mmCIF file of C-alpha atoms in Angstrom:
data_model
loop_
_atom_site.group_PDB
_atom_site.id
_atom_site.type_symbol
_atom_site.label_atom_id
_atom_site.label_comp_id
_atom_site.label_asym_id
_atom_site.label_seq_id
_atom_site.Cartn_x
_atom_site.Cartn_y
_atom_site.Cartn_z
ATOM 1 C CA MET I 4 -12.188 -2.233 20.538
ATOM 2 C CA ILE I 5 -14.008 -2.928 17.393
ATOM 3 C CA ALA I 6 -12.807 -1.326 14.318
ATOM 4 C CA PRO I 7 -15.171 1.109 12.295
ATOM 5 C CA SER I 8 -16.370 -0.532 9.033
ATOM 6 C CA HIS I 9 -17.534 2.969 7.803
ATOM 7 C CA TYR I 10 -16.002 6.522 8.734
ATOM 8 C CA LYS I 11 -15.785 9.728 7.429
ATOM 9 C CA LEU I 12 -12.539 11.048 5.777
ATOM 10 C CA ALA I 13 -12.227 14.708 5.662
ATOM 11 C CA LEU I 14 -9.793 16.513 3.013
ATOM 12 C CA CYS I 15 -8.908 19.839 4.276
ATOM 13 C CA ARG I 16 -7.770 23.075 2.356
ATOM 14 C CA PRO I 17 -6.571 25.566 4.998
ATOM 15 C CA ASP I 18 -6.431 28.990 3.943
ATOM 16 C CA ALA I 19 -2.968 29.607 5.779
ATOM 17 C CA PRO I 20 -0.805 32.559 4.822
ATOM 18 C CA ASN I 21 2.793 31.804 2.905
ATOM 19 C CA VAL I 22 5.698 31.636 5.520
ATOM 20 C CA PHE I 23 8.029 33.379 2.912
ATOM 21 C CA ASP I 24 8.153 37.095 2.461
ATOM 22 C CA ALA I 25 8.687 38.735 -1.096
ATOM 23 C CA GLN I 26 12.329 38.233 -0.591
ATOM 24 C CA GLY I 27 12.199 34.669 0.034
ATOM 25 C CA ARG I 28 12.602 34.936 3.833
ATOM 26 C CA VAL I 29 10.853 33.194 6.628
ATOM 27 C CA ARG I 30 8.215 35.662 8.340
ATOM 28 C CA ASP I 31 8.419 35.353 11.874
ATOM 29 C CA GLY I 32 5.459 33.787 13.670
ATOM 30 C CA VAL I 33 3.697 32.640 10.440
ATOM 31 C CA LEU I 34 4.523 29.028 10.817
ATOM 32 C CA ASP I 35 3.434 29.007 14.406
ATOM 33 C CA HIS I 36 0.108 30.663 13.236
ATOM 34 C CA ASN I 37 -0.533 28.039 10.729
ATOM 35 C CA VAL I 38 0.150 25.254 13.071
ATOM 36 C CA GLY I 39 -2.470 26.806 15.239
ATOM 37 C CA LEU I 40 -4.975 26.947 12.188
ATOM 38 C CA TYR I 41 -4.251 23.181 11.575
ATOM 39 C CA CYS I 42 -5.269 22.314 15.083
ATOM 40 C CA ASP I 43 -8.479 24.317 15.044
ATOM 41 C CA LEU I 44 -9.398 22.680 11.707
ATOM 42 C CA ILE I 45 -8.560 19.104 13.025
ATOM 43 C CA GLU I 46 -11.148 19.671 15.770
ATOM 44 C CA GLN I 47 -13.681 21.242 13.493
ATOM 45 C CA ALA I 48 -13.483 18.217 11.182
ATOM 46 C CA ALA I 49 -13.798 15.871 14.092
ATOM 47 C CA ASP I 50 -16.665 17.807 15.680
ATOM 48 C CA ARG I 51 -18.644 19.163 12.778
ATOM 49 C CA PHE I 52 -18.215 16.165 10.305
ATOM 50 C CA GLY I 53 -17.250 13.371 12.596
ATOM 51 C CA ALA I 54 -14.064 12.506 10.818
ATOM 52 C CA LYS I 55 -11.922 9.838 12.070
ATOM 53 C CA LEU I 56 -9.114 10.716 9.162
ATOM 54 C CA ILE I 57 -8.114 14.258 8.436
ATOM 55 C CA VAL I 58 -5.826 15.032 5.412
ATOM 56 C CA PHE I 59 -3.857 18.206 4.458
ATOM 57 C CA PRO I 60 -2.376 19.189 1.352
ATOM 58 C CA GLN I 61 1.360 19.462 0.299
ATOM 59 C CA PHE I 62 2.700 22.839 1.538
ATOM 60 C CA GLY I 63 -0.295 23.312 3.484
ATOM 61 C CA LEU I 64 1.768 24.423 6.339
ATOM 62 C CA THR I 65 3.969 26.943 4.577
ATOM 63 C CA GLY I 66 2.565 27.803 1.239
ATOM 64 C CA TYR I 67 4.532 27.383 -1.808
ATOM 65 C CA THR I 68 7.250 29.672 -3.200
ATOM 66 C CA ALA I 69 10.060 28.813 -5.811
ATOM 67 C CA LEU I 70 12.862 29.072 -3.699
ATOM 68 C CA ASP I 71 16.382 27.606 -3.484
ATOM 69 C CA SER I 72 17.203 25.049 -0.999
ATOM 70 C CA PRO I 73 18.528 27.275 1.702
ATOM 71 C CA ALA I 74 15.248 29.039 1.889
ATOM 72 C CA TRP I 75 13.248 25.969 2.300
ATOM 73 C CA GLU I 76 15.628 24.588 4.831
ATOM 74 C CA GLY I 77 14.689 27.600 7.130
ATOM 75 C CA ALA I 78 10.937 26.687 6.694
ATOM 76 C CA SER I 79 11.463 22.915 7.294
ATOM 77 C CA LEU I 80 10.124 20.663 9.962
ATOM 78 C CA ALA I 81 11.456 17.880 12.056
ATOM 79 C CA PHE I 82 9.722 14.697 11.957
ATOM 80 C CA PRO I 83 9.112 14.215 14.927
ATOM 81 C CA GLY I 84 9.522 17.930 16.206
ATOM 82 C CA PRO I 85 7.554 20.553 18.101
ATOM 83 C CA GLU I 86 5.190 21.450 15.374
ATOM 84 C CA LEU I 87 4.223 17.972 14.872
ATOM 85 C CA GLU I 88 3.621 17.264 18.708
ATOM 86 C CA ARG I 89 1.242 20.193 18.659
ATOM 87 C CA ILE I 90 -0.757 19.141 15.868
ATOM 88 C CA GLY I 91 -0.563 15.757 17.514
ATOM 89 C CA LYS I 92 -2.194 16.887 20.646
ATOM 90 C CA ALA I 93 -4.947 18.236 18.338
ATOM 91 C CA ALA I 94 -5.432 14.859 16.855
ATOM 92 C CA ARG I 95 -5.522 13.186 20.317
ATOM 93 C CA ARG I 96 -8.299 15.765 21.306
ATOM 94 C CA ALA I 97 -10.156 14.957 17.891
ATOM 95 C CA GLY I 98 -9.515 11.330 18.194
ATOM 96 C CA ALA I 99 -8.484 11.233 14.596
ATOM 97 C CA TYR I 100 -5.610 10.345 12.483
ATOM 98 C CA VAL I 101 -4.167 13.117 10.792
ATOM 99 C CA VAL I 102 -2.139 13.344 7.605
ATOM 100 C CA LEU I 103 0.184 16.398 6.856
ATOM 101 C CA SER I 104 3.008 17.255 4.592
ATOM 102 C CA ALA I 105 5.704 19.563 4.906
ATOM 103 C CA SER I 106 9.607 19.981 3.814
ATOM 104 C CA GLU I 107 11.706 18.206 6.469
ATOM 105 C CA LYS I 108 15.218 18.519 7.803
ATOM 106 C CA HIS I 109 16.822 15.854 9.286
ATOM 107 C CA ALA I 110 20.342 15.646 11.077
ATOM 108 C CA ALA I 111 21.533 12.964 9.107
ATOM 109 C CA PHE I 112 21.318 14.755 5.849
ATOM 110 C CA PRO I 113 22.645 18.202 6.658
ATOM 111 C CA ASN I 114 22.053 21.228 4.175
ATOM 112 C CA ARG I 115 19.445 19.160 2.463
ATOM 113 C CA TYR I 116 15.592 18.655 2.900
ATOM 114 C CA PHE I 117 12.977 16.123 2.080
ATOM 115 C CA ILE I 118 9.331 16.604 0.997
ATOM 116 C CA SER I 119 7.601 14.397 3.566
ATOM 117 C CA ALA I 120 4.191 13.331 4.967
ATOM 118 C CA GLY I 121 3.680 12.328 8.445
ATOM 119 C CA ILE I 122 0.667 10.330 9.722
ATOM 120 C CA LEU I 123 -0.253 11.285 13.468
ATOM 121 C CA THR I 124 -2.263 8.755 15.393
ATOM 122 C CA PRO I 125 -5.317 9.411 18.074
ATOM 123 C CA LEU I 126 -2.656 9.057 20.625
ATOM 124 C CA GLY I 127 -0.810 12.087 19.242
ATOM 125 C CA GLU I 128 2.144 10.098 18.170
ATOM 126 C CA LEU I 129 3.787 10.112 14.885
ATOM 127 C CA GLY I 130 2.895 6.649 13.260
ATOM 128 C CA LEU I 131 4.532 6.996 9.934
ATOM 129 C CA THR I 132 6.923 9.075 7.924
ATOM 130 C CA TYR I 133 6.821 8.933 4.272
ATOM 131 C CA ARG I 134 9.728 10.981 2.125
ATOM 132 C CA LYS I 135 8.733 11.608 -1.575
ATOM 133 C CA ASN I 136 10.432 9.333 -3.959
ATOM 134 C CA TYR I 137 9.573 10.565 -7.498
ATOM 135 C CA SER I 138 9.888 14.113 -9.211
ATOM 136 C CA ILE I 139 12.028 16.264 -10.805
ATOM 137 C CA SER I 140 12.681 18.825 -8.414
ATOM 138 C CA MET I 141 15.418 20.166 -6.080
ATOM 139 C CA ARG I 142 14.362 18.711 -3.019
ATOM 140 C CA LEU I 143 16.098 15.502 -1.833
ATOM 141 C CA SER I 144 14.883 12.421 -3.221
ATOM 142 C CA PRO I 145 15.829 9.210 -1.007
ATOM 143 C CA ILE I 146 17.303 7.541 -4.137
ATOM 144 C CA ASP I 147 19.758 10.480 -4.273
ATOM 145 C CA VAL I 148 21.284 9.326 -1.075
ATOM 146 C CA TYR I 149 20.141 5.555 -1.115
ATOM 147 C CA SER I 150 22.906 3.990 0.757
ATOM 148 C CA ARG I 151 22.761 6.461 3.691
ATOM 149 C CA PHE I 152 18.917 6.721 3.580
ATOM 150 C CA VAL I 153 18.751 2.777 4.098
ATOM 151 C CA GLU I 154 21.685 3.069 6.800
ATOM 152 C CA VAL I 155 19.481 5.623 8.703
ATOM 153 C CA PHE I 156 15.938 4.555 8.185
ATOM 154 C CA GLY I 157 16.228 0.990 6.812
ATOM 155 C CA HIS I 158 14.940 -0.069 3.036
ATOM 156 C CA ASP I 159 11.126 -0.281 4.503
ATOM 157 C CA ALA I 160 11.096 3.407 4.690
ATOM 158 C CA PHE I 161 10.895 3.849 0.943
ATOM 159 C CA THR I 162 7.174 2.725 1.105
ATOM 160 C CA PRO I 163 5.925 2.552 4.488
ATOM 161 C CA VAL I 164 2.465 1.754 5.512
ATOM 162 C CA LEU I 165 0.332 2.234 8.684
ATOM 163 C CA PRO I 166 -1.770 -0.744 9.852
ATOM 164 C CA THR I 167 -5.045 1.273 12.018
ATOM 165 C CA PRO I 168 -8.665 0.224 12.929
ATOM 166 C CA LEU I 169 -9.422 2.484 10.010
ATOM 167 C CA GLY I 170 -7.629 0.188 7.450
ATOM 168 C CA THR I 171 -3.884 0.151 6.266
ATOM 169 C CA LEU I 172 -2.688 3.449 5.343
ATOM 170 C CA GLY I 173 -0.187 4.617 2.892
ATOM 171 C CA VAL I 174 1.009 7.938 1.386
ATOM 172 C CA VAL I 175 2.092 9.367 -1.815
ATOM 173 C CA ILE I 176 2.971 13.018 -2.594
ATOM 174 C CA GLY I 177 2.050 15.601 -5.376
ATOM 175 C CA ALA I 178 2.634 13.629 -8.866
ATOM 176 C CA GLU I 179 3.848 10.429 -7.543
ATOM 177 C CA PRO I 180 0.642 8.768 -8.858
ATOM 178 C CA HIS I 181 2.002 9.007 -12.314
ATOM 179 C CA TYR I 182 4.394 6.549 -11.516
ATOM 180 C CA PRO I 183 2.398 3.283 -10.518
ATOM 181 C CA GLU I 184 5.015 1.474 -8.740
ATOM 182 C CA ILE I 185 4.834 3.505 -5.704
ATOM 183 C CA THR I 186 1.239 2.797 -5.404
ATOM 184 C CA ARG I 187 1.457 -0.692 -6.167
ATOM 185 C CA ALA I 188 4.133 -1.168 -3.777
ATOM 186 C CA LEU I 189 2.096 0.176 -0.887
ATOM 187 C CA ALA I 190 -0.822 -2.075 -1.953
ATOM 188 C CA LEU I 191 1.358 -5.206 -1.859
ATOM 189 C CA LYS I 192 2.351 -4.294 1.557
ATOM 190 C CA GLY I 193 -1.359 -4.118 2.365
ATOM 191 C CA ALA I 194 -2.376 -0.487 2.046
ATOM 192 C CA GLU I 195 -6.196 -0.112 1.703
ATOM 193 C CA VAL I 196 -6.461 3.583 1.745
ATOM 194 C CA ILE I 197 -3.948 5.734 -0.213
ATOM 195 C CA LEU I 198 -3.370 9.511 0.722
ATOM 196 C CA ASN I 199 -2.278 11.928 -1.510
ATOM 197 C CA PRO I 200 -1.262 15.548 -0.586
ATOM 198 C CA ILE I 201 -0.898 17.876 -3.599
ATOM 199 C CA ALA I 202 -0.232 21.324 -4.485
ATOM 200 C CA ALA I 203 -1.383 21.620 -8.062
ATOM 201 C CA PRO I 204 -2.344 24.885 -9.605
ATOM 202 C CA VAL I 205 -2.990 22.870 -12.898
ATOM 203 C CA ILE I 206 -3.650 19.066 -13.053
ATOM 204 C CA ASP I 207 -0.364 18.558 -14.626
ATOM 205 C CA TYR I 208 2.445 21.140 -15.283
ATOM 206 C CA MET I 209 2.955 19.620 -18.722
ATOM 207 C CA MET I 210 -0.634 19.859 -19.523
ATOM 208 C CA ARG I 211 -0.909 15.923 -20.638
ATOM 209 C CA PRO I 212 -4.639 15.113 -20.658
ATOM 210 C CA GLY I 213 -3.811 11.388 -18.993
ATOM 211 C CA ALA I 214 -2.804 13.047 -15.763
ATOM 212 C CA ASP I 215 -6.488 13.724 -14.886
ATOM 213 C CA HIS I 216 -7.097 10.083 -14.857
ATOM 214 C CA VAL I 217 -4.221 8.378 -13.196
ATOM 215 C CA ARG I 218 -5.495 8.512 -9.537
ATOM 216 C CA ALA I 219 -8.589 6.776 -10.558
ATOM 217 C CA VAL I 220 -6.766 4.024 -12.471
ATOM 218 C CA ARG I 221 -4.395 3.771 -9.148
ATOM 219 C CA ALA I 222 -7.451 3.116 -6.948
ATOM 220 C CA PHE I 223 -8.977 0.608 -9.497
ATOM 221 C CA GLU I 224 -5.838 -1.448 -10.281
ATOM 222 C CA ASN I 225 -4.882 -1.661 -6.360
ATOM 223 C CA VAL I 226 -8.405 -2.387 -5.121
ATOM 224 C CA ALA I 227 -7.999 0.520 -2.765
ATOM 225 C CA TYR I 228 -9.465 3.897 -1.575
ATOM 226 C CA PHE I 229 -7.318 6.911 -2.959
ATOM 227 C CA ALA I 230 -7.943 10.316 -1.808
ATOM 228 C CA ALA I 231 -5.983 13.515 -3.004
ATOM 229 C CA VAL I 232 -6.338 16.908 -1.325
ATOM 230 C CA ASN I 233 -5.002 19.935 -2.969
ATOM 231 C CA GLY I 234 -4.351 23.697 -1.604
ATOM 232 C CA VAL I 235 -6.486 26.661 -1.961
ATOM 233 C CA GLN I 236 -3.984 28.077 -4.481
ATOM 234 C CA SER I 237 -5.604 26.191 -7.067
ATOM 235 C CA ASP I 238 -8.996 25.643 -8.698
ATOM 236 C CA ILE I 239 -8.590 21.977 -8.575
ATOM 237 C CA PRO I 240 -10.756 20.387 -6.000
ATOM 238 C CA SER I 241 -9.966 17.935 -3.721
ATOM 239 C CA LYS I 242 -11.166 14.384 -4.883
ATOM 240 C CA ALA I 243 -11.374 10.714 -3.845
ATOM 241 C CA TRP I 244 -11.976 7.554 -5.417
ATOM 242 C CA ASP I 245 -13.262 3.883 -4.024
ATOM 243 C CA PHE I 246 -11.680 0.687 -4.771
ATOM 244 C CA GLU I 247 -13.659 0.284 -8.171
ATOM 245 C CA GLY I 248 -12.237 3.890 -9.186
ATOM 246 C CA ARG I 249 -15.635 5.427 -8.720
ATOM 247 C CA ALA I 250 -15.316 9.073 -7.680
ATOM 248 C CA ILE I 251 -16.979 9.633 -4.172
ATOM 249 C CA ALA I 252 -15.760 13.030 -2.786
ATOM 250 C CA ALA I 253 -18.777 15.213 -1.808
ATOM 251 C CA PRO I 254 -18.470 18.937 -0.814
ATOM 252 C CA SER I 255 -19.559 20.008 2.714
ATOM 253 C CA ASP I 256 -21.454 23.234 3.684
ATOM 254 C CA ASP I 257 -17.756 24.676 4.358
ATOM 255 C CA PRO I 258 -15.549 25.085 1.367
ATOM 256 C CA ARG I 259 -12.550 24.030 3.344
ATOM 257 C CA PHE I 260 -13.654 20.418 3.778
ATOM 258 C CA THR I 261 -14.359 17.702 1.286
ATOM 259 C CA LEU I 262 -15.869 14.759 2.721
ATOM 260 C CA VAL I 263 -15.410 11.163 1.826
ATOM 261 C CA SER I 264 -17.000 8.033 3.266
ATOM 262 C CA VAL I 265 -15.033 4.929 3.510
ATOM 263 C CA ASP I 266 -16.460 1.731 3.960
ATOM 264 C CA ILE I 267 -13.141 -0.778 4.544
ATOM 265 C CA GLU I 268 -15.390 -3.949 4.986
ATOM 266 C CA ALA I 269 -16.830 -3.392 1.599
ATOM 267 C CA LEU I 270 -13.202 -3.350 0.248
ATOM 268 C CA ARG I 271 -12.017 -6.529 1.900
ATOM 269 C CA LYS I 272 -15.308 -8.274 0.583
ATOM 270 C CA THR I 273 -14.439 -7.020 -2.836
ATOM 271 C CA ARG I 274 -10.792 -8.100 -2.628
ATOM 272 C CA SER I 275 -12.203 -11.611 -1.230
ATOM 273 C CA SER I 276 -14.367 -11.991 -4.031
ATOM 274 C CA PRO I 277 -13.686 -14.299 -6.830
ATOM 275 C CA ALA I 278 -11.917 -12.498 -9.886
ATOM 276 C CA ALA I 279 -12.350 -9.332 -8.346
ATOM 277 C CA ASN I 280 -8.618 -8.821 -6.504
ATOM 278 C CA LEU I 281 -6.484 -7.663 -9.141
ATOM 279 C CA LEU I 282 -3.701 -7.816 -6.418
ATOM 280 C CA ALA I 283 -3.982 -11.468 -6.138
ATOM 281 C CA GLN I 284 -3.656 -12.225 -10.044
ATOM 282 C CA ILE I 285 -0.083 -10.446 -10.374
ATOM 283 C CA GLN I 286 2.210 -12.683 -12.214
ATOM 284 C CA PRO I 287 5.974 -11.450 -11.520
ATOM 285 C CA GLN I 288 7.073 -14.577 -12.966
ATOM 286 C CA ILE I 289 6.595 -13.359 -16.379
ATOM 287 C CA ALA I 290 7.975 -9.897 -16.207
ATOM 288 C CA GLU I 291 11.567 -8.856 -16.655
ATOM 289 C CA TYR I 292 13.435 -7.858 -13.228
ATOM 290 C CA PRO I 293 13.568 -4.111 -13.684
ATOM 291 C CA HIS I 294 16.745 -3.888 -11.512
ATOM 292 C CA LYS I 295 18.895 -5.580 -14.494
ATOM 293 C CA LEU I 296 17.990 -2.580 -16.703
ATOM 294 C CA PRO I 297 20.038 0.824 -16.768
ATOM 295 C CA LEU I 298 17.326 2.710 -14.837
ATOM 296 C CA TRP I 299 17.323 5.589 -12.315
ATOM 297 C CA PRO I 300 20.986 5.216 -10.575
ATOM 298 C CA THR I 301 21.326 4.929 -6.878
ATOM 299 C CA ASP I 302 23.357 7.945 -4.914
ATOM 300 C CA ALA I 303 23.718 10.120 -7.864
ATOM 301 C CA PHE I 304 23.563 13.231 -5.464
ATOM 302 C CA ALA I 305 25.022 11.422 -2.342
ATOM 303 C CA GLN I 306 27.608 14.239 -1.888
ATOM 304 C CA ALA I 307 25.754 17.291 -2.752
ATOM 305 C CA ALA I 308 22.362 18.520 -4.078
ATOM 306 C CA PRO I 309 22.195 19.008 -7.786
ATOM 307 C CA GLY I 310 23.054 22.360 -8.855
ATOM 308 C CA SER I 311 20.142 23.012 -10.719
ATOM 309 C CA VAL I 312 16.981 21.243 -12.405
ATOM 310 C CA ASP I 313 19.168 20.766 -15.500
ATOM 311 C CA ALA I 314 21.338 18.243 -13.591
ATOM 312 C CA LEU I 315 18.402 16.263 -12.938
ATOM 313 C CA LEU I 316 17.249 16.194 -16.498
ATOM 314 C CA ALA I 317 20.823 14.973 -17.521
ATOM 315 C CA VAL I 318 20.559 12.066 -15.616
ATOM 316 C CA GLU I 319 17.021 11.355 -17.233
ATOM 317 C CA GLU I 320 18.409 11.611 -20.463
ATOM 318 C CA GLN I 321 21.516 9.629 -19.506
ATOM 319 C CA VAL I 322 19.116 6.915 -18.620
ATOM 320 C CA TRP I 323 16.971 7.135 -21.728
ATOM 321 C CA LYS I 324 20.019 6.839 -23.840
ATOM 322 C CA GLY I 325 21.195 3.810 -21.761
ATOM 323 C CA LEU I 326 18.070 2.004 -22.619
ATOM 324 C CA GLN I 327 18.358 3.034 -26.250
ATOM 325 C CA ASP I 328 21.696 1.551 -26.295
ATOM 326 C CA ILE I 329 20.465 -1.898 -25.168
ATOM 327 C CA GLY I 330 17.559 -1.716 -27.777
ATOM 328 C CA ARG I 331 14.988 -0.607 -25.396
ATOM 329 C CA GLY I 332 13.859 2.664 -26.785
ATOM 330 C CA LYS I 333 14.654 4.645 -30.050
ATOM 331 C CA ALA I 334 15.520 8.464 -30.614
ATOM 332 C CA PRO I 335 13.152 10.612 -32.839
ATOM 333 C CA GLY I 336 13.740 9.777 -36.459
ATOM 334 C CA ASN I 337 14.736 6.184 -35.943
#
């Protein structure tokens, strides 16, 4: 099989009902309905637009409601599991790769949940699972249970990539592009197309203007395609950038679909052009090894979830204080 150089990527915004009722309980049958909606949209993206890669937003299957962990555990999926199996069958019928994000339950981490993303292949199989690393939130971060995470999944699972005929794919979730290390790690593993399911009512909850630029910068500095798909609860559109940081997303005649033309051969030619491949010019020898610094600790919440966001902010404060103590930062007024 000759791999396609050019193909269509579809960013899909499903108008799926929220699985939670007003009291935070999971409504019977809604998740099943939303899985069926995903299956229909996958086939539409392939049949109407010829999409070979279809990406859904963060919380697209469930909707988002600010609830405590037990409620989210009730709406969490297994990766793999019956819901992904149904969606995988739609991917197989469509002959497309499908990226989706949902809260994930796993037997090795009882009473906890990850925010995860999966890539389903045209064979209907789960080709990759990525679990969100960065954010200040109550969901389980791999770093919180670092030792057990490595024991269960292996270290490579922190930043997995999936080689495919469409290029090597990687995933980041939500605001993770604000942290350049994740995207760079994927690129150095060979990622050529970075997919970013988000659920952003505003571009940045702290309203920092720089947040509007980070995804284009991640594309440029890693010489990679970068595509972010947002949910319907937001006025912020889905967007995409090519390997030079150029905005390339185009609306379709259906507001649920934003289309992106991907040219993997052009990306590979650029990466092979003199002076154009920023990845090949990285000089790690001149940088300080960050593991030696008192940064975010491993296994900080290995035994139990943080009781509140304040517990996470306390860790952040502790880390910043530790950096100040060794002369790597200053408090206000100093």
